[in-house]
Short mmCIF file of C-alpha atoms in Angstrom, two decimals:
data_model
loop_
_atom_site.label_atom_id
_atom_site.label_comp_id
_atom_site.label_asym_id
_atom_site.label_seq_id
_atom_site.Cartn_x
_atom_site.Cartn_y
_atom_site.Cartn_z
CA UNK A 1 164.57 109.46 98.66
CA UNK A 2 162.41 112.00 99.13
CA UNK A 3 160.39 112.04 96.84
CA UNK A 4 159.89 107.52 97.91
CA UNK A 5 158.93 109.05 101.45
CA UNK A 6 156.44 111.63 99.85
CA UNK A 7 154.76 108.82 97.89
CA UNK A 8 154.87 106.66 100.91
CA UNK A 9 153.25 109.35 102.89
CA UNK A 10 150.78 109.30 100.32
CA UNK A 11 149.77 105.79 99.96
CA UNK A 12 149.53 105.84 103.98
CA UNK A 13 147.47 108.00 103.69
CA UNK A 14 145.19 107.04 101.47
CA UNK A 15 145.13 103.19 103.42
CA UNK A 16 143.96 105.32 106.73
CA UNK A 17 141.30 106.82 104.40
CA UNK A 18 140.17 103.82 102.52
CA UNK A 19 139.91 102.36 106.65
CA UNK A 20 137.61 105.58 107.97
CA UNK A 21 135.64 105.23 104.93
CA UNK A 22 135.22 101.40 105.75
CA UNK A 23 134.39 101.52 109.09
CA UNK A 24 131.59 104.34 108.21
CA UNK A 25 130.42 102.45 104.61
CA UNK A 26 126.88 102.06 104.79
CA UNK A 27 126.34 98.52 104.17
CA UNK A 28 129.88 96.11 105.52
CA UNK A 29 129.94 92.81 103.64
CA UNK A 30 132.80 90.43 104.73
CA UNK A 31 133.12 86.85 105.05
CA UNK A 32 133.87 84.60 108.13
CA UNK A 33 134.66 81.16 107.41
CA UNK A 34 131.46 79.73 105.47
CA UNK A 35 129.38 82.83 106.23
CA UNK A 36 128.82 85.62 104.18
CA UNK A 37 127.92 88.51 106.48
CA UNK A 38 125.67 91.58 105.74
CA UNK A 39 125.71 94.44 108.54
CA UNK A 40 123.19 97.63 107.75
CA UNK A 41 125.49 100.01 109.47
CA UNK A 42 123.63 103.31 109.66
CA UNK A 43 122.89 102.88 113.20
CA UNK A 44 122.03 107.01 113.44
CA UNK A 45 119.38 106.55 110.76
CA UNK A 46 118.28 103.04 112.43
CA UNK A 47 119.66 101.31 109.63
CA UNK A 48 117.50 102.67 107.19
CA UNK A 49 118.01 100.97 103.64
CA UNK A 50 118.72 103.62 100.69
CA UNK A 51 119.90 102.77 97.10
CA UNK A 52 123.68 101.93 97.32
CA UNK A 53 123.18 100.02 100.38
CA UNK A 54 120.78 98.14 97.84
CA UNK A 55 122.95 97.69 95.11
CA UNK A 56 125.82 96.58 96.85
CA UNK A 57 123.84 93.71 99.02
CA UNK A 58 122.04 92.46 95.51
CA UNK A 59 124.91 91.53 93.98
CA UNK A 60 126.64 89.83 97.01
CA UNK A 61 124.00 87.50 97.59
CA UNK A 62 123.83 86.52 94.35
CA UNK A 63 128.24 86.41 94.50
CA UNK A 64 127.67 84.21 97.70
CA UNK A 65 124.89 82.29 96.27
CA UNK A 66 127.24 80.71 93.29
CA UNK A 67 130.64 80.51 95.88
CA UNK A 68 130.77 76.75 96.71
CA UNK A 69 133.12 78.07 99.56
CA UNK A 70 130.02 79.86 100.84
CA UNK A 71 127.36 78.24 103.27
CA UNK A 72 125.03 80.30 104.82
CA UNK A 73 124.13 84.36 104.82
CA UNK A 74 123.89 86.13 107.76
CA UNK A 75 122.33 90.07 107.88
CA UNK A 76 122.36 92.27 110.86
CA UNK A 77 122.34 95.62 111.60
CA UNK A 78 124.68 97.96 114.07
CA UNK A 79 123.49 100.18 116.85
CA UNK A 80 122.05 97.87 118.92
CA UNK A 81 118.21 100.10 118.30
CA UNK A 82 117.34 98.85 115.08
CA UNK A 83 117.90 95.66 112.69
CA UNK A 84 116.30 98.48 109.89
CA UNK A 85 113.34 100.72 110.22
CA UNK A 86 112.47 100.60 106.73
CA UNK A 87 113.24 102.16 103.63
CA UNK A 88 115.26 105.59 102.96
CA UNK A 89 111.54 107.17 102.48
CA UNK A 90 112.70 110.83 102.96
CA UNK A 91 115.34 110.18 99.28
CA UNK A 92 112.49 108.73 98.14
CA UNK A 93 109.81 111.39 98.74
CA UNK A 94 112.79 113.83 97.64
CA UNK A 95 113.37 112.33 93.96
CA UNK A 96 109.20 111.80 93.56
CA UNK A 97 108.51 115.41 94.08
CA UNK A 98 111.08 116.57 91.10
CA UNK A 99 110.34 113.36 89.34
CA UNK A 100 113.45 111.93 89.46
CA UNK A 101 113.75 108.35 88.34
CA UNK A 102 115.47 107.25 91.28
CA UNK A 103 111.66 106.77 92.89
CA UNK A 104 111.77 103.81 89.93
CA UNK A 105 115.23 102.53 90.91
CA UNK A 106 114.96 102.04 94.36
CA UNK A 107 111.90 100.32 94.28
CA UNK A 108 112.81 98.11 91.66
CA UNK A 109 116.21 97.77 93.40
CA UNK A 110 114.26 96.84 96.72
CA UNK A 111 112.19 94.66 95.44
CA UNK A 112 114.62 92.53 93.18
CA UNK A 113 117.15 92.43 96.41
CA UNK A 114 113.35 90.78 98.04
CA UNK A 115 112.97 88.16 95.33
CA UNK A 116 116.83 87.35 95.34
CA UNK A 117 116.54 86.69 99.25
CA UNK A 118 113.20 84.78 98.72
CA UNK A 119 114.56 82.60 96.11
CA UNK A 120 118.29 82.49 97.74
CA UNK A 121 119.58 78.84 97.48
CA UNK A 122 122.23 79.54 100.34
CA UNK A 123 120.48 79.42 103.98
CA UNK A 124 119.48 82.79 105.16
CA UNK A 125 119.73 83.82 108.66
CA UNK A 126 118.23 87.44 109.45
CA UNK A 127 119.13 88.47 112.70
CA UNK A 128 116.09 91.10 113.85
CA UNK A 129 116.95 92.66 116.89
CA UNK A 130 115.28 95.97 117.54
CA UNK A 131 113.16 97.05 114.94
CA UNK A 132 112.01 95.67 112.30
CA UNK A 133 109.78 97.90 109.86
CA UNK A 134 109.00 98.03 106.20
CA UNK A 135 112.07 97.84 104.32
CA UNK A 136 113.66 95.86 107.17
CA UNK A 137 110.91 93.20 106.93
CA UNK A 138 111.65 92.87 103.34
CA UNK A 139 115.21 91.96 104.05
CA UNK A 140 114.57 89.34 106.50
CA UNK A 141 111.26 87.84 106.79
CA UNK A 142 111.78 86.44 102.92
CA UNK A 143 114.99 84.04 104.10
CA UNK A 144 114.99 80.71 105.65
CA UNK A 145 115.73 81.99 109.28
CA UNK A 146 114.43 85.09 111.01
CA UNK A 147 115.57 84.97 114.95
CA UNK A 148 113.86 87.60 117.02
CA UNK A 149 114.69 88.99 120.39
CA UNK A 150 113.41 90.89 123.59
CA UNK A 151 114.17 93.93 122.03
CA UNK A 152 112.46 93.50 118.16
CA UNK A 153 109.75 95.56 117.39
CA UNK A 154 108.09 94.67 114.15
CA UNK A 155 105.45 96.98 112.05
CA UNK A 156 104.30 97.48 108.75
CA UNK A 157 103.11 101.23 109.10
CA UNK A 158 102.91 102.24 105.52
CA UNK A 159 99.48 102.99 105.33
CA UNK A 160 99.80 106.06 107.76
CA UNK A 161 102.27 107.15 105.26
CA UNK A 162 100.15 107.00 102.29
CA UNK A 163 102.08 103.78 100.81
CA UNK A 164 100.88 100.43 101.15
CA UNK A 165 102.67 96.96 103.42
CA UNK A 166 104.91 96.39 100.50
CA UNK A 167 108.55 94.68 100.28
CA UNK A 168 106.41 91.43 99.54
CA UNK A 169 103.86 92.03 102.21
CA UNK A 170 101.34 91.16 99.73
CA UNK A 171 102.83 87.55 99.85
CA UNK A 172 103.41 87.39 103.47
CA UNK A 173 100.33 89.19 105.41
CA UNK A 174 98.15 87.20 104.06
CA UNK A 175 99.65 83.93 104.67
CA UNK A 176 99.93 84.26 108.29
CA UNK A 177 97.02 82.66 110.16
CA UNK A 178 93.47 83.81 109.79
CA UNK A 179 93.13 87.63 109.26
CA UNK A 180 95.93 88.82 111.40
CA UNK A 181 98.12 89.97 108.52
CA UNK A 182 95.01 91.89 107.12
CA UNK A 183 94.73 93.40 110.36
CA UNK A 184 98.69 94.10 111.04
CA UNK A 185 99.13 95.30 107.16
CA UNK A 186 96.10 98.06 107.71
CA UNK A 187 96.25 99.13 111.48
CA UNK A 188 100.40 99.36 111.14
CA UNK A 189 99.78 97.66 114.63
CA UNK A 190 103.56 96.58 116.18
CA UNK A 191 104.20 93.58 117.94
CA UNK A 192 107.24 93.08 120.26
CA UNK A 193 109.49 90.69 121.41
CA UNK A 194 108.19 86.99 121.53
CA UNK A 195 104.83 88.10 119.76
CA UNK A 196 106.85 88.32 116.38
CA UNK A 197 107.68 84.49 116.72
CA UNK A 198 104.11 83.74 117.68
CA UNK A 199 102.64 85.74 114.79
CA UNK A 200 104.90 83.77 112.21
CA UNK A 201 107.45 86.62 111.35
CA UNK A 202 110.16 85.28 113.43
CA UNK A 203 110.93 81.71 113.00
CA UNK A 204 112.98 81.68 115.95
CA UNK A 205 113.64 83.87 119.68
CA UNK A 206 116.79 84.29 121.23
CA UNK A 207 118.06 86.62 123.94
CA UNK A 208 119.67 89.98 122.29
CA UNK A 209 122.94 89.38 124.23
CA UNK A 210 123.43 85.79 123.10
CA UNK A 211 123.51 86.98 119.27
CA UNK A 212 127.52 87.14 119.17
CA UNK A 213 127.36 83.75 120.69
CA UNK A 214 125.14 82.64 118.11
CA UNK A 215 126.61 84.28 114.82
CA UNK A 216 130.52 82.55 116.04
CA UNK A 217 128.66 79.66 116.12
CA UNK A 218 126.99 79.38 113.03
CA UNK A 219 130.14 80.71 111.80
CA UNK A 220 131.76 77.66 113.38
CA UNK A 221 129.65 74.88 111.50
CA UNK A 222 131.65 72.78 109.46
CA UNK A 223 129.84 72.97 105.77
CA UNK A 224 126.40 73.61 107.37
CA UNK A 225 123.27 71.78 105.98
CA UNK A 226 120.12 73.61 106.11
CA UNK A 227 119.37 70.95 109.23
CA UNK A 228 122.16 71.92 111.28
CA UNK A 229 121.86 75.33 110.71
CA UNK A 230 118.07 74.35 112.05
CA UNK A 231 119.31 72.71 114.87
CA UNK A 232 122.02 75.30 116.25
CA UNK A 233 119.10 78.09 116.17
CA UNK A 234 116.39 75.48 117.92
CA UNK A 235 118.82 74.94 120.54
CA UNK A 236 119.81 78.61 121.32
CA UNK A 237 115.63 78.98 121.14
CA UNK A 238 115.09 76.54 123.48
CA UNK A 239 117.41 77.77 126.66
CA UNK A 240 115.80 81.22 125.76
CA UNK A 241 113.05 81.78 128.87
CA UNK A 242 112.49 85.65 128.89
CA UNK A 243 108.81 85.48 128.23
CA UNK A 244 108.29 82.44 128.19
CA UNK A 245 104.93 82.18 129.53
CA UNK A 246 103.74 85.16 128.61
CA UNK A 247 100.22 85.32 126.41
CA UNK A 248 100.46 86.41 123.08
CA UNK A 249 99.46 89.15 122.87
CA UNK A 250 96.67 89.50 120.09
CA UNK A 251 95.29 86.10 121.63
CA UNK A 252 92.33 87.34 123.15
CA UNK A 253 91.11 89.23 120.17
CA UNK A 254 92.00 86.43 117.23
CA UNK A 255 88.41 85.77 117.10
CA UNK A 256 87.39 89.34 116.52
CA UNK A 257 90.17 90.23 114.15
CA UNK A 258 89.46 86.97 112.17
CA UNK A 259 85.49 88.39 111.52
CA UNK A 260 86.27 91.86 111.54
CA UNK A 261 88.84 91.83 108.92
CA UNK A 262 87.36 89.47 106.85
CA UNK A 263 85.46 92.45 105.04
CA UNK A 264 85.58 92.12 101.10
CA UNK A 265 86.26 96.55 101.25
CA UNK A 266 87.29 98.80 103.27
CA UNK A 267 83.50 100.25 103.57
CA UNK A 268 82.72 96.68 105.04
CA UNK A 269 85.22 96.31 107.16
CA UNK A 270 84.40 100.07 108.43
CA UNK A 271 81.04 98.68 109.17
CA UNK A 272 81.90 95.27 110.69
CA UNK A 273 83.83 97.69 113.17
CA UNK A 274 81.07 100.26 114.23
CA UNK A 275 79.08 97.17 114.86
CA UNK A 276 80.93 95.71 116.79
CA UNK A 277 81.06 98.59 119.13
CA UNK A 278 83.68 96.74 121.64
CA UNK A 279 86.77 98.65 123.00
CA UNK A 280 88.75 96.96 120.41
CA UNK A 281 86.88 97.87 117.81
CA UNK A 282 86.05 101.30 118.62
CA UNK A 283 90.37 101.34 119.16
CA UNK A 284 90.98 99.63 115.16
CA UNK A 285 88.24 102.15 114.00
CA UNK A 286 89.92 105.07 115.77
CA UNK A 287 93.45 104.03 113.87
CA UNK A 288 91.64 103.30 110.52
CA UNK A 289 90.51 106.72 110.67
CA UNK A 290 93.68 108.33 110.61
CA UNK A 291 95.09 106.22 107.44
CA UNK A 292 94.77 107.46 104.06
CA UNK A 293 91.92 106.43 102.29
CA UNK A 294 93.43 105.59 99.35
CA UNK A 295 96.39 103.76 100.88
CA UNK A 296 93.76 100.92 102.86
CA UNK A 297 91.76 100.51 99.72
CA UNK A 298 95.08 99.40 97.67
CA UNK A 299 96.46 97.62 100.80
CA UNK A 300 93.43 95.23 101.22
CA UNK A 301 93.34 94.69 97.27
CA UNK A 302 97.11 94.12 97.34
CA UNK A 303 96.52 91.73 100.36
CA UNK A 304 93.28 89.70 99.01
CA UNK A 305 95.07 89.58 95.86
CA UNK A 306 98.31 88.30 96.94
CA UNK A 307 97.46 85.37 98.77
CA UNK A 308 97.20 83.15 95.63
CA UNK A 309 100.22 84.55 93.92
CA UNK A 310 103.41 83.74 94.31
CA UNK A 311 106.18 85.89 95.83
CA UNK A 312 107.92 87.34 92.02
CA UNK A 313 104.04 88.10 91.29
CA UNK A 314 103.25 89.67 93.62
CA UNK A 315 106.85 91.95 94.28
CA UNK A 316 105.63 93.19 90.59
CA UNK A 317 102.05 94.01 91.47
CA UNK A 318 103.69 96.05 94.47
CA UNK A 319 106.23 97.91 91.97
CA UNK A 320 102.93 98.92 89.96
CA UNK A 321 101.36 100.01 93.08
CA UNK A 322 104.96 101.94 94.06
CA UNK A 323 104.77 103.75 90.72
CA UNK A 324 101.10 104.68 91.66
CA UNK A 325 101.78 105.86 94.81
CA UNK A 326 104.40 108.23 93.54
CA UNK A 327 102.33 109.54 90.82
CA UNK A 328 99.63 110.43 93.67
CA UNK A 329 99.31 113.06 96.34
CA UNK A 330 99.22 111.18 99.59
CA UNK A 331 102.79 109.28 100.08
CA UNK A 332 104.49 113.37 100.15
CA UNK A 333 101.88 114.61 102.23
CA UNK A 334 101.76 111.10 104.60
CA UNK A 335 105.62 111.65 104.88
CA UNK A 336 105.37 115.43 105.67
CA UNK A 337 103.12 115.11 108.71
CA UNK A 338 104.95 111.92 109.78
CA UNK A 339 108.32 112.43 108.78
CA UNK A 340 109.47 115.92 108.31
CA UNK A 341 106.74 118.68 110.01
CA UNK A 342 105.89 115.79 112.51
CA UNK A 343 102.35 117.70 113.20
CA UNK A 344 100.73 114.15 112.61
CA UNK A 345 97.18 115.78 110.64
CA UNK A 346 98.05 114.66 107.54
CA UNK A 347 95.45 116.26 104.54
CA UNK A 348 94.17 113.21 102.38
CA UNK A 349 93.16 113.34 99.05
CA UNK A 350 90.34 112.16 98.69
CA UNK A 351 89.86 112.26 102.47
CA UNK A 352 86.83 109.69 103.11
CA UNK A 353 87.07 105.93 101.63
CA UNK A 354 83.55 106.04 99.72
CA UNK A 355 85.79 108.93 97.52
CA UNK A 356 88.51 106.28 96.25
CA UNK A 357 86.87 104.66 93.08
CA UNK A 358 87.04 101.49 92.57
CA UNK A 359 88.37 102.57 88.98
CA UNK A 360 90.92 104.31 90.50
CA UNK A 361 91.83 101.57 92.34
CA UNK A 362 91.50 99.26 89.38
CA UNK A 363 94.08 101.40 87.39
CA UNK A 364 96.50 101.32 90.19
CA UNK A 365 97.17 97.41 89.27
CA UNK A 366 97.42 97.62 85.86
CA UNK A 367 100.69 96.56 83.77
CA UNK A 368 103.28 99.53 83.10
CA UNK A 369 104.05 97.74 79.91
CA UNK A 370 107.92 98.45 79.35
CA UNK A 371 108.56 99.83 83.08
CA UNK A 372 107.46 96.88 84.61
CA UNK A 373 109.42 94.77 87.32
CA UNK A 374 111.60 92.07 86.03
CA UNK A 375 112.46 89.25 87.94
#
């Protein structure tokens, strides 16, 4: 008997474990009547993605995807600050450095989990509330639905990092209206709240404490159609009025962003600005200036480059890029004054933009042969 009540002890034991470690797993992936449900839940890192949260949402969405029993996917993230800041960049810097081939994986990894949400048969519902930033773009702004709130903030700062928009920005950016997404992928400018609907990122605004009202319902939908899904979202959007009226809030300078970033190179663009000589110029100038050099030369390539391509195209022009960036000296030293000394005077290399060859640039596209990405 003693011995039953040791090995009872035991297996309680180990079901209180297998609970702590659930409530504190990185990614949760459950499902609620039709819904499959993703929650980032690494609320202290602002939901950061890293590798085995990528891994484990790949092949649930794909799972989901087949399940007739499944109707719709919903991702969110926990904390109530973020929906995901991005990417785990520090792991990455951390693997580059000692040339570890996790720098491979978790691109690859990232950018496959992109192209499975992008091509995802199932609806796709991204809730983004708080912010939204690089690797938390990826994972949303791909599906069918992205529903915004008071409190998202979205950004593609990469460049100030030394990377480049990627996660698909290359598809994206450029296919929002006139330059803006030129301007947004190089500047790392954020927009807030209702902006994010009115720049095309968010396909829908609700209030942030109306979101547990929203996922029971769409829980709640009978075998939902990509209509109804549609409809449920248009009519939470609707009785939303916080902002309402307000201006968005690039309006007044579309026309200027539209001619300024229409520049075939950075060294154009550079000029188009100093002409211009207005306080938003001088402003985009000022923030241009503090980007690396190589990173807005590949950016606006990536960008020009990517608005005829489709989104697998271009996700594999982005790994090449990734696998560039790695190789080179500005992502570790972007990420050290950013990231982990915080002193903000990041050293480029080369440090002006007439420095970065165009046959540098040119063999930052070209096919890794083998190592490519395969979609």
């Amino acid at each position: 008997r003693l011995r039953a009540l040791n090995r009872l002890q035991v297996i309680l034991q180990h079901l209180k474990m297998s609970k702590q470690t659930d409530s504190t797993a990185e990614v949760l992936l459950e499902k609620k009547g039709g819904a499959g449900i993703i929650t980032l839940n690494r609320p202290k890192a602002l939901n950061a993605l890293n590798l085995s949260m990528i891994q484990q949402i790949y092949p649930q969405i794909k799972k989901w995807e087949q399940d007739p029993e499944t109707f719709l996917i919903i991702i969110k993230g926990t904390g109530g600050k973020a929906f995901c800041a991005g990417g785990d960049i520090r792991a990455i810097t951390e693997a580059g450095k000692v040339g570890d081939k996790m720098s491979q994986d978790f691109f690859r990894g990232e950018y496959r989990l992109n192209n499975a949400i992008g091509t995802c048969k199932k609806p796709y519902v991204a809730l983004i509330d708080g912010i939204t930033m690089g690797g938390g773009v990826g994972v949303s702004v791909h599906g069918h639905f992205r529903v915004a709130t008071e409190k998202t903030v979205f950004a593609m700062p990469e460049t100030a990092i030394g990377l480049f928009p990627d996660v698909g920005g290359g598809y994206f950016l450029p296919r929002l209206s006139g330059k803006i997404g030129y301007y947004l992928g190089l500047t790392g400018c954020r927009l807030k709240g209702r902006d994010v609907l009115k720049v095309g990122i968010a396909t829908h605004f609700v209030e942030s404490e109306k979101l547990p009202a929203l996922e029971k319902d769409l829980i709640a939908l009978k075998s939902p159609s990509k209509e109804k899904i549609a409809d449920l979202l248009n009519s939470y959007h609707m009785k939303c009025t916080i902002d309402q009226d307000k201006e968005f809030v690039l309006d007044e300078h579309m026309e200027k962003i539209n001619s300024l970033f229409s520049g075939n190179s950075m060294e154009e663009i550079v000029k188009k600005l100093k002409q211009d000589g207005s306080p938003f110029a001088m402003k985009q100038l000022e923030t241009i200036n503090k980007m690396s050099p190589t990173s807005l030369k590949l950016t606006l390539r990536q960008l020009r480059e990517g608005a005829s391509m489709n989104l697998q195209e271009v996700l594999q022009m982005e790994y090449r890029l990734s696998q560039a960036c790695m190789k080179g000296h500005d992502f570790y030293e972007g990420v050290r004054a950013v990231l982990i000394d915080k002193d903000q005077s990041p050293k480029w290399k080369p440090a002006a933009l007439e420095e970065v060859s165009d046959e540098f640039v040119d063999n930052c596209f070209k096919p890794l042969g083998n190592d490519d990405l395969k979609l």
